[in-house]
XYZ file of C-alpha atoms in Angstrom:
599
model
C 95.177 144.258 74.099
C 94.569 140.513 74.178
C 98.150 139.305 74.218
C 97.891 135.464 74.356
C 98.541 134.109 77.832
C 101.221 131.521 78.503
C 99.261 129.467 80.991
C 101.374 127.667 83.574
C 100.392 124.028 83.896
C 99.906 122.186 87.170
C 102.861 119.972 86.267
C 105.189 122.960 85.540
C 104.240 124.635 88.816
C 104.293 121.542 91.089
C 103.032 123.544 94.096
C 101.754 127.015 94.905
C 105.159 128.564 95.588
C 106.442 126.818 92.443
C 103.640 128.587 90.551
C 104.924 131.964 91.778
C 108.525 131.117 90.914
C 107.590 129.905 87.429
C 105.586 133.104 86.799
C 108.587 135.226 87.836
C 110.829 133.187 85.516
C 108.494 133.582 82.590
C 107.510 137.227 82.894
C 109.890 139.041 85.291
C 109.212 142.536 84.027
C 105.429 142.199 83.529
C 103.266 144.104 86.047
C 102.060 141.665 88.715
C 100.209 144.002 91.109
C 98.872 147.520 91.243
C 98.035 149.187 94.531
C 97.234 152.617 95.860
C 99.900 154.375 97.935
C 98.191 156.521 100.539
C 101.323 158.584 101.071
C 101.913 159.547 97.460
C 98.196 159.320 96.661
C 98.983 157.452 93.463
C 98.517 153.971 92.009
C 101.841 152.111 91.924
C 102.894 149.041 89.945
C 105.036 146.087 91.106
C 106.636 143.738 88.582
C 106.905 139.987 89.136
C 110.688 140.316 89.659
C 110.163 143.040 92.252
C 107.712 140.776 94.026
C 110.235 137.920 93.985
C 112.875 140.191 95.558
C 110.362 141.223 98.259
C 109.269 137.634 98.911
C 112.925 136.647 99.471
C 113.225 139.331 102.200
C 110.016 138.150 103.880
C 111.221 134.562 103.673
C 114.443 135.544 105.422
C 112.362 137.146 108.180
C 110.125 134.096 108.563
C 113.147 131.736 108.519
C 114.545 133.536 111.582
C 111.409 132.468 113.533
C 112.722 128.845 113.315
C 109.379 127.326 112.526
C 109.155 123.673 111.455
C 107.573 122.870 108.054
C 103.853 122.386 108.657
C 103.677 125.082 111.373
C 100.768 127.488 110.948
C 101.079 131.221 110.358
C 98.106 133.580 110.142
C 97.213 136.898 108.654
C 94.460 139.451 109.262
C 95.033 141.822 106.387
C 93.158 143.666 103.713
C 93.934 142.708 100.092
C 97.363 144.201 99.290
C 100.765 143.109 97.904
C 101.923 142.329 101.457
C 99.246 139.606 101.659
C 100.949 137.874 98.736
C 104.477 138.511 100.048
C 103.715 136.921 103.385
C 101.840 133.959 101.949
C 104.418 133.151 99.287
C 107.218 133.493 101.821
C 105.434 131.100 104.125
C 104.503 128.566 101.418
C 108.127 128.386 100.203
C 109.222 127.460 103.688
C 106.627 124.698 103.969
C 104.437 126.633 106.380
C 100.647 126.470 106.445
C 98.770 129.714 105.958
C 95.653 130.519 107.982
C 93.795 133.582 106.642
C 91.370 135.403 108.945
C 88.672 137.922 108.038
C 89.644 141.521 108.812
C 86.152 142.255 110.104
C 85.608 139.107 112.172
C 84.627 139.229 115.860
C 87.363 139.035 118.525
C 86.123 135.743 120.010
C 86.141 134.122 116.534
C 89.662 135.394 115.854
C 90.902 134.041 119.178
C 89.224 130.681 118.602
C 90.856 130.249 115.147
C 94.325 131.305 116.257
C 94.164 128.950 119.211
C 92.545 126.020 117.342
C 95.115 126.211 114.500
C 98.023 126.806 116.895
C 99.146 129.850 114.865
C 102.790 130.775 115.591
C 103.157 134.063 113.690
C 100.380 136.540 112.934
C 100.555 139.406 110.436
C 97.955 142.147 110.899
C 97.187 145.619 109.595
C 97.790 148.042 112.499
C 96.274 149.921 115.425
C 92.655 148.863 114.895
C 93.510 145.129 114.797
C 95.973 145.431 117.631
C 93.182 146.838 119.842
C 91.037 143.807 118.990
C 93.916 141.373 119.601
C 94.789 142.977 122.947
C 91.257 142.269 124.106
C 91.801 138.510 123.673
C 95.565 138.352 124.268
C 95.141 135.873 127.131
C 93.783 133.387 124.565
C 96.659 133.822 122.082
C 99.408 131.993 123.947
C 100.409 129.978 120.881
C 101.580 133.094 119.007
C 105.325 133.699 119.281
C 105.359 136.750 116.981
C 102.797 139.455 116.227
C 103.781 141.476 113.131
C 102.122 144.794 112.384
C 102.116 146.211 108.854
C 102.018 149.682 110.446
C 104.467 150.941 113.055
C 102.585 151.064 116.364
C 105.320 152.820 118.354
C 106.505 151.613 121.752
C 104.393 148.784 123.142
C 104.755 146.628 126.244
C 104.037 143.359 124.407
C 107.436 141.710 123.751
C 106.083 139.480 120.986
C 105.037 142.498 118.906
C 107.128 143.928 116.063
C 106.566 146.023 112.963
C 107.219 144.824 109.417
C 109.783 147.633 109.007
C 111.864 146.096 111.840
C 111.023 142.437 111.148
C 111.876 142.261 107.437
C 115.613 142.726 106.693
C 116.741 145.241 104.078
C 118.792 142.682 102.132
C 119.194 139.010 102.665
C 120.255 135.965 100.743
C 117.274 133.781 100.024
C 116.971 131.046 102.683
C 116.873 127.385 101.746
C 113.359 126.453 100.742
C 111.507 123.348 101.788
C 111.013 120.631 99.259
C 107.222 120.491 98.883
C 105.097 117.626 97.746
C 101.779 118.398 95.931
C 99.823 116.720 98.731
C 101.390 118.832 101.463
C 98.974 121.104 103.318
C 99.055 124.699 102.108
C 96.284 126.344 104.055
C 93.641 125.949 106.753
C 90.635 128.060 105.833
C 87.977 128.465 108.503
C 84.432 128.462 107.176
C 82.181 130.964 108.876
C 79.456 128.753 110.267
C 75.962 130.187 110.713
C 75.757 127.997 113.850
C 78.507 126.741 116.112
C 82.216 127.286 115.827
C 83.914 127.654 112.427
C 85.559 124.535 110.988
C 89.110 124.575 109.582
C 89.197 123.298 106.001
C 92.600 121.693 105.226
C 93.598 122.368 101.634
C 96.740 121.017 100.003
C 98.963 122.683 97.365
C 97.530 120.200 94.838
C 93.908 121.048 95.781
C 94.249 124.784 95.158
C 96.704 124.598 92.248
C 94.483 122.097 90.414
C 91.484 124.357 90.891
C 93.244 127.496 89.589
C 94.561 125.647 86.524
C 91.156 124.087 85.828
C 89.514 127.550 86.015
C 92.162 128.893 83.637
C 90.914 126.506 80.961
C 87.265 127.649 81.192
C 87.846 130.850 79.171
C 90.560 132.664 77.245
C 92.757 134.665 79.579
C 95.392 137.203 78.517
C 98.646 138.626 79.872
C 97.167 142.137 79.705
C 93.981 141.239 81.577
C 93.391 143.461 84.559
C 91.628 142.114 87.648
C 90.160 144.379 90.333
C 90.443 142.565 93.658
C 88.056 143.605 96.426
C 86.536 140.413 97.865
C 88.578 139.383 100.911
C 91.529 137.070 100.145
C 90.526 135.177 103.278
C 87.665 133.819 101.137
C 88.737 130.893 98.863
C 86.700 132.241 95.936
C 88.840 135.374 95.747
C 92.025 133.575 96.619
C 91.751 130.994 93.858
C 89.988 133.022 91.163
C 91.429 136.482 91.929
C 94.997 135.581 93.074
C 96.182 132.141 91.790
C 94.266 132.197 88.514
C 95.883 135.525 87.414
C 99.243 134.050 88.398
C 98.587 130.989 86.191
C 97.645 133.329 83.321
C 100.284 136.050 83.914
C 97.674 138.778 84.343
C 97.770 141.873 86.577
C 95.807 142.252 89.806
C 94.874 145.716 91.092
C 93.809 145.953 94.747
C 90.763 148.150 95.324
C 91.090 150.683 98.107
C 87.820 149.747 99.805
C 84.231 148.733 99.037
C 83.189 152.365 99.654
C 85.619 153.540 96.926
C 84.855 150.662 94.554
C 82.896 152.897 92.117
C 85.885 155.271 91.841
C 88.395 152.401 91.509
C 86.394 150.800 88.674
C 86.815 154.000 86.739
C 90.528 154.346 87.589
C 91.575 150.715 87.022
C 89.181 149.839 84.198
C 89.356 146.099 84.848
C 88.764 143.483 82.168
C 87.857 140.767 84.724
C 85.778 141.157 87.888
C 85.301 138.510 90.574
C 82.356 139.282 92.747
C 79.484 138.044 94.914
C 75.754 138.605 94.211
C 75.399 141.366 96.846
C 77.574 143.737 94.792
C 75.442 143.251 91.654
C 72.253 143.485 93.712
C 73.353 146.811 95.222
C 74.231 148.255 91.805
C 70.934 146.955 90.444
C 68.962 148.471 93.323
C 70.752 151.779 92.859
C 69.856 151.782 89.136
C 66.214 151.032 90.072
C 66.118 153.835 92.635
C 67.570 156.324 90.136
C 65.069 155.241 87.465
C 62.159 155.950 89.808
C 63.221 159.607 89.887
C 63.484 159.821 86.064
C 60.839 160.434 83.419
C 58.588 157.662 82.030
C 60.498 157.984 78.754
C 63.863 157.282 80.449
C 62.396 154.291 82.271
C 60.947 152.911 79.053
C 64.264 153.386 77.298
C 66.108 151.491 80.024
C 63.642 148.602 80.026
C 63.773 148.489 76.234
C 67.588 148.276 76.343
C 67.550 145.438 78.825
C 64.826 143.487 76.924
C 66.570 143.903 73.590
C 69.971 143.032 74.985
C 68.519 139.953 76.619
C 66.863 138.857 73.364
C 70.238 139.193 71.567
C 71.936 137.169 74.291
C 69.322 134.386 74.060
C 69.686 134.342 70.282
C 73.479 134.144 70.529
C 73.129 131.275 73.012
C 70.922 129.381 70.536
C 67.867 129.460 72.765
C 65.734 131.958 70.793
C 65.216 133.091 67.196
C 66.428 136.387 65.811
C 63.883 139.183 66.180
C 63.649 142.419 64.157
C 63.644 144.487 67.375
C 67.310 143.625 67.785
C 68.073 146.117 65.002
C 67.433 148.810 67.682
C 70.333 147.580 69.809
C 72.912 150.197 68.511
C 70.524 152.903 69.683
C 69.880 151.302 73.046
C 73.624 150.677 73.494
C 74.555 154.273 72.813
C 71.782 155.809 74.925
C 71.696 153.373 77.866
C 73.939 150.336 78.029
C 77.304 151.980 77.210
C 76.765 154.672 79.856
C 76.165 152.075 82.575
C 79.039 149.851 81.388
C 81.347 152.884 81.516
C 80.609 153.162 85.254
C 82.106 149.644 85.564
C 85.227 150.807 83.776
C 84.046 150.204 80.194
C 86.399 147.242 79.522
C 84.872 144.285 81.308
C 84.897 141.083 79.220
C 84.275 138.613 82.047
C 82.347 139.197 85.283
C 82.245 136.090 87.468
C 79.710 135.774 90.253
C 79.847 133.152 93.008
C 79.629 132.573 96.771
C 75.784 132.676 96.860
C 72.837 132.468 94.466
C 72.425 135.392 92.030
C 68.799 136.350 91.412
C 67.976 135.565 87.807
C 66.316 138.968 87.299
C 69.523 140.739 88.350
C 71.555 138.559 85.966
C 69.097 139.363 83.138
C 69.479 143.071 83.763
C 73.232 143.126 83.566
C 73.465 140.626 80.730
C 70.840 142.655 78.860
C 73.050 145.703 79.271
C 75.954 143.826 77.722
C 77.882 142.630 80.772
C 79.252 139.085 80.217
C 78.120 137.766 83.607
C 79.043 134.162 84.471
C 77.658 132.506 87.575
C 79.576 129.648 89.192
C 79.324 127.362 92.200
C 81.682 125.943 94.756
C 82.582 125.462 98.404
C 85.642 126.189 100.457
C 85.853 122.394 100.856
C 86.276 122.127 97.068
C 89.106 124.680 96.785
C 86.486 126.143 95.849
C 85.126 126.030 92.277
C 83.174 123.039 90.974
C 81.003 124.475 88.202
C 80.877 127.657 86.152
C 79.070 129.031 83.094
C 81.107 129.834 79.993
C 80.507 132.828 77.705
C 79.698 130.538 74.776
C 77.371 128.396 76.910
C 75.747 130.531 79.605
C 72.460 129.885 81.395
C 72.254 132.499 84.149
C 69.516 130.527 85.944
C 72.141 127.851 86.464
C 75.561 127.708 88.085
C 77.053 126.281 84.916
C 78.744 123.022 84.008
C 81.572 121.162 85.732
C 85.285 121.984 85.484
C 87.592 119.384 83.949
C 88.033 116.295 86.198
C 84.961 117.128 88.315
C 82.269 114.510 88.759
C 78.737 115.287 90.031
C 75.620 113.357 90.820
C 72.448 113.693 92.895
C 72.165 111.821 96.149
C 69.357 111.354 98.619
C 66.840 114.217 98.601
C 68.484 115.452 95.374
C 71.576 116.601 97.299
C 74.415 117.622 94.986
C 77.437 115.345 95.465
C 80.863 116.269 94.069
C 84.069 114.351 93.510
C 87.171 116.212 92.284
C 90.935 116.759 92.853
C 89.903 119.868 94.778
C 88.242 118.026 97.667
C 89.815 119.056 101.010
C 92.092 116.820 103.019
C 89.502 117.120 105.816
C 88.537 119.394 108.714
C 91.335 120.307 111.075
C 91.015 118.428 114.402
C 87.521 117.274 113.481
C 87.402 113.770 112.026
C 83.727 113.309 112.734
C 82.790 116.372 110.683
C 85.062 115.131 107.889
C 83.309 111.754 107.812
C 79.916 113.534 107.693
C 81.056 115.626 104.717
C 82.933 113.070 102.619
C 81.606 109.549 102.244
C 83.638 106.361 101.862
C 83.422 106.563 98.052
C 85.008 110.023 98.062
C 81.838 111.985 97.319
C 81.561 115.344 99.069
C 78.063 116.066 100.331
C 77.439 119.749 99.615
C 74.149 120.141 101.539
C 72.675 121.902 98.429
C 69.590 120.604 96.679
C 70.039 120.627 92.909
C 68.835 119.373 89.562
C 71.072 118.594 86.609
C 69.782 119.255 83.081
C 71.961 118.817 79.966
C 75.046 119.085 82.154
C 73.955 122.409 83.731
C 73.565 122.461 87.468
C 70.644 124.323 89.035
C 70.753 124.892 92.823
C 67.228 124.782 94.118
C 67.685 125.028 97.882
C 69.504 123.871 100.983
C 68.781 120.584 102.725
C 69.188 122.138 106.180
C 67.827 125.623 105.371
C 64.301 124.551 104.586
C 61.403 125.913 106.626
C 58.773 123.253 107.275
C 55.515 125.049 108.091
C 52.772 123.744 110.338
C 50.837 122.599 107.299
C 53.768 120.534 106.089
C 54.645 122.895 103.239
C 58.400 123.341 102.707
C 59.849 126.747 101.727
C 63.475 127.804 101.044
C 63.985 130.939 103.139
C 67.128 132.067 101.270
C 65.302 132.189 97.953
C 62.446 134.199 99.458
C 64.862 136.579 101.222
C 66.759 137.071 97.947
C 63.543 137.932 96.141
C 62.522 140.441 98.829
C 65.948 142.171 98.656
C 65.370 142.731 94.921
C 63.223 145.674 96.010
C 65.612 148.602 96.701
C 63.627 149.411 99.883
C 64.878 146.285 101.615
C 68.598 145.927 102.427
C 68.292 142.709 104.475
C 65.508 140.247 105.243
C 64.939 137.145 107.315
C 61.911 134.882 106.840
C 60.374 133.042 109.831
C 57.900 130.171 109.769
C 59.376 126.903 111.079
C 56.396 124.985 112.532
C 54.204 128.054 112.102
C 50.873 128.397 110.189
C 52.234 131.222 107.975
C 55.432 133.062 107.096
C 56.548 136.363 108.649
C 59.568 138.541 108.021
C 62.032 140.817 109.793
C 63.609 143.312 107.404
C 66.207 146.119 107.428
C 65.147 149.072 105.354
C 67.476 151.017 103.057
C 68.068 154.397 104.767
C 67.627 156.538 101.615
C 64.531 154.683 100.423
C 63.073 154.890 103.918
C 63.518 158.698 104.027
C 61.535 158.984 100.775
C 58.819 156.570 101.893
C 58.429 158.273 105.283
C 57.856 161.621 103.552
C 55.120 160.068 101.352
C 53.290 158.960 104.571
C 54.028 162.187 106.469
C 56.030 160.202 109.025
C 59.067 161.324 110.959
C 61.892 159.153 109.518
C 63.940 159.609 112.696
C 61.207 158.342 115.044
C 61.284 154.557 115.472
C 57.551 154.602 116.154
C 57.023 155.519 112.483
C 58.092 152.028 111.507
C 55.030 150.659 113.274
C 52.503 152.800 111.413
C 49.641 150.575 110.198
C 49.482 152.088 106.702
C 53.240 151.694 106.366
C 53.169 148.063 107.477
C 50.453 147.345 104.854
C 52.649 148.970 102.173
C 55.671 146.948 103.242
C 53.691 143.734 103.076
C 52.377 144.687 99.621
C 55.889 145.387 98.375
C 57.265 142.165 99.840
C 54.497 139.964 98.463
C 54.777 141.645 95.093
C 58.388 140.390 95.000
C 57.076 136.859 95.819
C 54.603 136.606 92.921
C 56.518 133.648 91.466
C 56.361 131.644 94.717
C 53.409 129.427 95.802
C 50.618 131.098 97.733
C 51.717 129.583 101.047
C 55.007 131.497 100.656
C 53.230 134.847 101.224
C 54.383 137.002 104.097
C 51.631 137.975 106.574
C 53.520 139.887 109.219
C 56.542 142.135 108.999
C 58.766 143.998 111.459
C 60.956 146.728 109.928
C 64.130 148.165 111.424
C 66.796 150.645 110.347
C 69.593 148.924 112.298
C 71.658 146.863 109.831
C 72.729 143.339 110.797
C 76.500 143.287 111.055
C 79.394 140.965 111.654
C 80.357 142.943 114.790
C 76.892 142.342 116.235
C 77.283 138.653 115.538
C 74.146 138.645 113.392
C 75.756 137.716 110.101
C 78.887 135.761 109.186
C 81.934 137.314 107.455
C 80.539 135.928 104.204
C 77.278 137.820 104.905
C 75.140 134.787 105.636
C 72.384 135.279 108.245
C 72.918 133.824 111.704
C 69.337 132.778 112.083
C 69.458 131.595 115.689
C 70.948 134.899 116.860
C 68.473 136.947 114.825
C 65.540 134.854 116.152
C 66.730 135.552 119.684
C 67.114 139.284 119.037
C 63.620 139.615 117.633
C 61.969 136.943 119.871
C 59.349 139.397 121.160
C 58.316 140.481 117.677
C 58.092 136.898 116.478
C 55.981 135.927 119.471
C 53.630 138.839 118.635
C 53.326 137.681 115.014
C 51.935 134.306 116.046
C 50.059 135.200 119.269
C 46.638 133.521 119.123
C 47.471 131.378 116.098
């Protein structure tokens, strides 16, 4: 364990495909990727040299498509070795990669493919082909559809399977000479309103970011990453794909979110890249299980978290040593170790980004001994700008800047960033680019922040602020996050723009609802039960209990509960799980009108 890593420098790599080639040269026999073979029902390993041989075959296939350098190719694919093979093959030929979310809506997929003028599209199989067929009339730019699975005989002439498309053996085609500033990818951000915008990122943007991240902590050749966030998201792509390549570590691809708990036990990762929702779900599950246990078990758990947190604060130099910390070996054996074992038992770094992590959730995991580090970034920054370090970690913050990153506060305390990771601009959208990056090169994040001793604290969104009728301003995302800390509530949306008080629409957790319904002698399968007066009062009490740290005007006075989750397919949330507020407001317009009738 802990074999020192031979980090590849930005200069040695030159570009993203150069990074891959340099890694193959340095550690040809080291395990690059681990994936689950559904046929053999076993985990299989692929070395860097084996990957290089595969990439050469895929490059030969792509070269036969006769695409000019700079042409766009897309992929709608779960995380797997083929994702890397296709992308590295494309990058070496000077092509621009456009990743799409596997669970995006058909109209969004069609818009992106058409807007980016995608020429070749790699996708999973039957399920995605059904989606694509529904919008085929809008995909005229595509000259080749490539399915990872064999779909049998189809009438579409542009369709082929990987098994027919990729040659068995082929000399490596001549690669394009790449400059660091050449475009590597167009990544479409999932807007909560309007059409997604294509973020143009260069080889230099992404490579710099991966190398800068690699200098934030010690990384080792025998580190094991478990990859489950979609590679179409820049957070996973940079931190969970390029960073391990810089460090020479191994990436294992999780089978699915549903099987994540099993995969954690099988893979036993040392590094985990995740978003808050995963930690929130685990935290809520722990809370729900505790409610069914004895008072002694609950007290033991709370004691473990409190003691672990005290030790952490002492180690960080923010608190004195306390005698109660002598009990930690007992708490660790009885509580913390058992929970950490469910995460594989070997985690030394757990990075959280993509959205704010509730401080209470961070305290719980850190108190149990998980080295949880929150960071901050945007797709437009390639994406990481700040991150906490293990030796200097304030979980209420999003950390301190990476090397070569500048930050300052602009008007209304907006966080402004300047770095080598700033995008080249938005594809076909110069106006949006000018609105995002000013003439001095500062990128306007849209996030309200404060900076204290170098640590950045995100305090809200400039646009996502509810201004109530009394002039009070409230950040809905913070309130929604607090509500979701109660395991009863899976999703929540706060309403109150121009209104005299706040109200809320919430999706209940099915298991917690069943238990609550029994307590009130309600039929959990009857939608009318959700309108029971006593139940509504209880929901409001639970919600407002979660909001005890907010000002009084942030209390919720009306609530509408539902059991129907808000999904991407319904167009109610984005692929990055952000609420589409306009669509949700329209869906629940009658309920919202009822909340404020007569006020």
